[in-house]
Each structure stands twice: as C-alpha cells, then as structure tokens.
C-alpha positions in Angstrom: 162.2 40.2 41.3 165.2 40.9 43.5 165.5 43.6 46.1 168.8 45.4 46.8 170.3 44.9 50.2 169.6 48.5 51.2 165.9 48.4 50.3 165.4 45.0 52.1 167.2 46.3 55.2 165.1 49.4 55.2 161.9 47.3 55.0 163.1 45.0 57.8 164.0 48.0 59.9 160.5 49.4 59.6 158.9 46.0 60.4 161.2 45.6 63.4 160.3 49.1 64.7 156.6 48.3 64.6 157.2 45.0 66.3 159.2 46.6 69.1 156.2 48.7 70.0 153.6 45.9 69.8 150.7 46.3 72.1 151.1 45.4 75.8 147.8 43.8 76.5 145.9 44.5 79.7 143.8 41.7 81.2 141.5 40.1 78.7 142.1 42.4 75.7 141.5 40.8 72.3 142.5 42.4 69.0 142.6 41.0 65.5 145.7 41.3 63.4 144.8 44.7 61.8 143.8 46.1 65.2 147.1 45.0 66.7 149.0 46.5 63.8 147.2 49.9 64.3 148.1 49.9 68.0 151.7 49.1 67.0 151.8 52.0 64.5 150.4 54.4 67.0 152.9 53.3 69.7 155.7 53.7 67.1 154.5 57.1 66.2 154.3 58.2 69.9 157.7 56.7 70.7 159.4 58.6 67.9 158.2 61.8 69.7 159.4 60.6 73.1 155.8 60.0 74.3 154.7 57.1 76.5 153.5 54.0 74.6 150.0 52.7 75.3 148.8 49.5 76.9 145.7 47.9 75.4 142.8 48.1 77.8 140.2 45.4 77.7 137.4 47.9 78.5 138.5 50.5 76.1 138.8 47.8 73.4 135.2 46.7 74.1 134.0 50.3 73.8 135.9 50.9 70.6 134.7 47.7 68.9 131.1 48.4 69.9 131.3 51.9 68.4 132.7 50.7 65.0 130.1 48.0 64.7 127.3 50.3 65.7 128.3 53.0 63.2 128.3 50.5 60.4 125.1 48.7 61.4 123.2 51.9 61.8 125.0 53.8 59.0 126.3 57.0 60.7 129.6 58.6 61.5 129.9 60.7 64.6 131.4 60.7 68.1 128.0 60.8 69.7 126.4 57.4 69.2 122.7 57.2 68.1 121.7 56.2 71.7 122.9 59.7 72.8 126.1 58.6 74.5 129.4 60.5 74.3 132.8 58.7 73.9 133.5 59.1 77.7 130.1 57.7 78.6 130.6 54.7 76.4 134.0 54.0 77.9 132.5 54.3 81.4 129.7 51.9 80.4 132.3 49.4 79.3 133.8 49.4 82.7 136.6 52.0 82.2 137.1 54.7 84.9 136.5 57.3 82.3 135.2 60.2 84.5 138.2 60.2 86.7 141.0 60.5 84.1 141.8 61.8 80.6 139.8 60.4 77.7 139.9 60.9 73.9 138.6 59.3 70.7 139.6 59.2 67.1 137.4 57.8 64.4 137.9 56.9 60.7 135.8 55.5 58.0 136.3 54.2 54.4 140.0 53.3 55.0 141.1 49.7 54.3 144.6 49.8 55.7 146.0 50.7 59.1 148.6 52.9 57.5 146.0 55.0 55.8 144.0 55.3 59.0 146.9 56.6 61.0 148.0 58.9 58.2 144.5 60.4 58.1 144.6 61.1 61.8 148.1 62.5 61.7 147.1 64.9 59.0 144.1 66.2 60.9 144.9 68.7 63.7 142.1 67.6 66.0 143.0 63.9 65.6 146.8 64.6 65.8 146.2 66.4 69.2 144.7 63.1 70.6 147.5 61.0 69.2 150.3 63.1 70.9 148.6 63.8 74.2 151.2 62.7 76.8 148.5 62.1 79.4 147.3 59.0 77.7 148.6 55.6 78.8 145.9 53.2 77.6 144.1 52.5 74.3 141.4 50.4 72.8 140.9 50.0 69.1 138.2 48.3 67.1 137.2 48.0 63.4 134.1 46.8 61.8 132.8 46.2 58.2 129.2 46.5 57.2 128.0 45.6 53.7 125.8 48.3 52.3 126.9 51.0 54.7 128.1 54.4 53.4 131.8 53.8 54.2 132.1 50.0 54.6 135.0 50.0 57.1 134.7 51.9 60.4 137.6 52.4 62.8 137.6 53.6 66.4 140.5 54.3 68.8 139.6 55.2 72.4 142.3 56.6 74.7 142.5 56.8 78.5 144.8 58.2 81.1 145.1 55.1 83.3 145.8 51.4 82.6 143.0 49.4 84.0 142.8 45.6 84.5 139.1 45.3 84.7 137.3 42.8 82.6 134.9 44.3 80.0 131.3 44.8 81.0 128.5 45.0 78.4 128.9 48.3 76.8 125.2 49.0 76.4 124.4 48.3 80.1 122.0 50.8 81.6 122.2 50.1 85.4 125.1 48.9 87.6 124.0 46.9 90.6 126.0 45.5 93.5 125.1 42.8 96.0 123.5 44.0 99.2 125.5 43.2 102.3 123.8 42.0 105.5 124.6 44.6 108.2 124.3 43.8 111.9 121.6 45.9 113.6 124.1 47.4 116.0 126.6 48.5 113.4 126.5 52.0 112.2 128.1 52.7 108.8 129.2 56.3 108.3 128.0 57.9 105.1 130.5 58.2 102.3 130.6 61.4 100.3 132.3 60.9 96.9 134.1 63.8 95.4 132.4 64.8 92.1 134.3 63.5 89.2 136.4 65.8 87.1 134.4 66.9 84.1 137.5 67.3 82.0 136.6 70.9 81.1 139.2 73.5 82.1 140.5 76.7 80.7 142.9 79.6 81.4 142.9 83.1 80.0 145.4 83.7 77.2 144.6 87.1 75.5 142.0 89.6 74.7 141.5 92.7 72.6 141.8 96.2 74.2 138.8 97.9 75.9 136.8 99.6 73.2 135.8 103.3 73.0 132.6 103.7 71.0 129.9 106.3 70.3 126.3 105.8 71.5 124.5 103.3 69.3 127.6 102.0 67.4 129.2 98.6 67.7 132.7 97.2 68.4 134.2 93.8 67.7 136.0 92.1 70.6 138.2 89.0 70.7 139.0 86.7 73.6 141.4 83.7 73.7 141.2 80.8 76.2 143.6 77.9 76.4 142.0 74.4 76.8 143.8 73.1 79.9 141.5 70.2 80.4 141.4 66.6 79.1 138.4 67.0 76.8 138.1 68.8 73.5 135.7 71.7 72.9 133.5 70.8 70.0 130.8 72.8 68.1 129.2 69.7 66.5 126.2 69.5 69.0 127.8 66.7 71.0 127.4 68.6 74.3 131.0 69.5 74.4 130.5 73.1 73.3 132.3 75.8 75.3 130.6 79.2 75.1 131.3 82.6 76.7 128.7 83.4 79.3 128.1 86.6 81.3 129.5 86.7 84.8 129.5 88.7 88.0 126.8 87.5 88.7 126.8 84.4 86.5 124.1 84.5 83.8 123.5 88.2 84.2 121.2 89.7 81.6 123.4 92.1 79.6 121.0 92.6 76.7 121.9 96.4 76.7 125.4 95.4 75.4 124.4 92.5 73.2 125.4 92.7 69.5 125.5 89.4 67.6 125.3 87.4 70.8 123.7 83.9 71.2 121.4 85.3 73.9 121.3 88.0 76.6 123.7 85.9 78.8 125.5 83.8 76.2 127.9 85.7 74.0 129.5 83.4 71.5 131.2 80.1 70.9 134.7 79.2 69.4 135.5 80.4 66.0 136.7 76.9 65.0 134.8 73.6 65.2 137.2 71.9 67.6 139.7 73.0 70.2 141.8 70.1 71.5 143.5 69.8 74.9 146.5 72.2 75.0 145.2 74.3 72.1 143.9 77.9 72.2 140.3 78.6 71.4 139.3 82.0 70.0 136.0 83.8 70.6 134.9 86.8 68.6 131.8 88.9 69.2 130.4 92.4 69.0 129.1 94.7 71.7 126.6 97.5 71.0 126.9 100.8 72.9 123.9 101.7 75.0 121.9 104.9 74.7 123.7 106.6 77.6 127.3 107.6 77.8 129.5 106.1 80.5 131.7 103.1 81.3 130.1 99.7 81.1 131.9 96.7 82.7 131.2 93.4 81.0 132.4 90.4 83.0 132.7 87.1 81.1 133.5 83.4 81.8 133.7 80.2 79.8 131.0 77.7 80.4 129.8 74.3 79.2 126.1 74.5 79.8 124.8 71.6 81.8 128.3 70.6 83.0 130.2 73.4 84.6 131.7 76.9 84.5 135.3 77.1 83.6 138.1 78.6 85.6 139.2 82.2 85.4 136.2 84.2 86.5 138.2 87.5 86.4 137.8 88.2 82.6 136.1 91.5 81.8 136.0 94.4 79.3 135.2 98.0 80.0 133.2 99.5 77.2 133.7 103.3 77.1 130.7 104.9 75.6 130.6 108.6 74.6 127.9 110.9 73.1 128.4 112.3 69.6 129.5 116.0 69.5 126.7 118.4 68.6 124.3 115.6 68.3 126.1 114.1 65.2 127.0 110.5 65.1 130.2 110.9 63.2 133.4 113.0 63.8 135.8 114.5 61.3 139.1 116.3 62.0 141.4 118.6 59.9 144.9 119.6 60.6 
C-alpha cells in the first residue's frame, strides 16, 4: 500500500513534533519506551499551549513506577495507596522535596497505548487541570501490568514544581537517618528552627449569596464560592484532601442554633463537586435554620482542611435576619 506525499508528510510531522519534546532526563531517571513516549506526548501537549515542558525526575519516576506496580499487585485504583500514603507523601518518601513545592498526580488504568492514556486525561477536567498547571517543571511516569488484576495496565504520572537531581531512595522507606557528627565539647551549635512546609492548601473568597431574611423556624439556602489558590486539589474521596466550611470567630464555634443540613455544629458543608483543582472555583451550598428569637445573627465562616490547616480569608460572614411572624402566623399574604 502506498501513502500519498501529503499523508506521509503529516505523519512525519507528528513524529517529529513528539521527538522535539522528548524527555530531558534528570540524574538517574530510567524510562521504558512507552513511558518515554508518554512524557513526550505530555510535553508536546503543554508546548502547544505555551506551557513549560517537563524534565524527568528520577525520584518522581521511582514514586510513579512504585504506584503503578502496587495498584496492579494489590488490585486497587486510587490516589491514596493501601498503606495510607497520599501522592505527595509517596513523592517525598522517594526523595523528592514534595512538601516544599507544587505536586500533582494523574492515574489511568485499562489503557494499552500512551495516546489513549493522554486523551483520557485531557478529556477529564480534574486531570486536565494537572496537565496544564504552569507551576510544574518535573515529571515522573510509570506503568505496570499485572495478570489477573481488574484493569491489567496501570499508569501513573507524578508532577512537581522543581527539577531535582537527587538519586531515588526506596519509596517505601519509613525512617530517614543521617550520620551523627562528632562535635567538640567546647563548640555550641545554635538550634535551627525550620519553617513549616507549605501544606499546599490555599483559598480566596470569590462570591456568596445575599444575606437572608427569614421567619422564625424557617430555613434559607446559602451559597459560598472559594477559589483554590493552592497547589493541591480539594477532593471528597476520603483521601484527606477534603476542604470543608467551618465556623469561625472564634474558630470551631458551636453554632447549632443556626445549623440546618450541616455536617456538625461547627462544620457546615463540603464542596458540591468531587474535585476542585488548583485555579478552579469550589462551590459550597448549605441551609441555615432561623432560631426561635427574632434578631440579626452573624455567622462567620472559613475554609478548613481538618488535621492540616485553616485556609486564608477569615473575613467571610453572613448576617441572618430573623423576624417573628405577624399575628403569630407563620406565613404572610398580601393583596393589592
């Protein structure tokens, strides 16, 4: 079968484009042919959108390969591995400085070609947000096949904000140790206080519904929007990355007198969608119930990742205006 010159030129142009964005390998990185092709496709996709291409990190590659093999061997598919570690923790355990920079992860399963893997990520809003994040400069990818597993092939791409040159450490290590230096008795070493690492969770106020006016005992639905200005996604899959709205001023105040469909007396609600990526807006919807006494009730709120940190913008509040029904009735009617 013969190809026309136009078709052949087009095919060569595509191959040349992928080759032009082949992976720049950091120290010690090792990828098989399909993994190299996936990195090349990701870099080509990013370059077409004027985004920086990614260098292959040895440590991120180690973390990604471990994850793909572990998912296949233990037959699961989730960002949190069965040993309880998050993607950022696994990257850190592999030697990458994950807690001091941006990190992200895309997973795929059941695909047999790199083109299908990338297309699957591009067509998923949450995965697309990772692919086009301009803060990423390093990548590690890994694939693994396990006979008898649910999906067969498992793919992992781990992203980071800095290009490291560290050799990969065992990804499942539990403790890091350093040699103990012999210090002369007369030498006093000042204590070093390390700044706490950035958790990656940040937010800014975007919008909210107007303050409600409600009759005693009735309810009103309120909406609040926060932009994810951090480096980590907000997920409702139980991975520990859930952002909820908590009561504030003071933090964790018991506001059960206003609670409608809340999670608890000091936790109001979580996002209406399962995932909010960096740069995206998360929406929160909840109801308040008017107390038994008329008056104005100030409800101060703030985003929080329990066990990690409160988010910025602690000036969010609603004023719930509560009034008593006229003549003891709970409904009003008017004629003109």
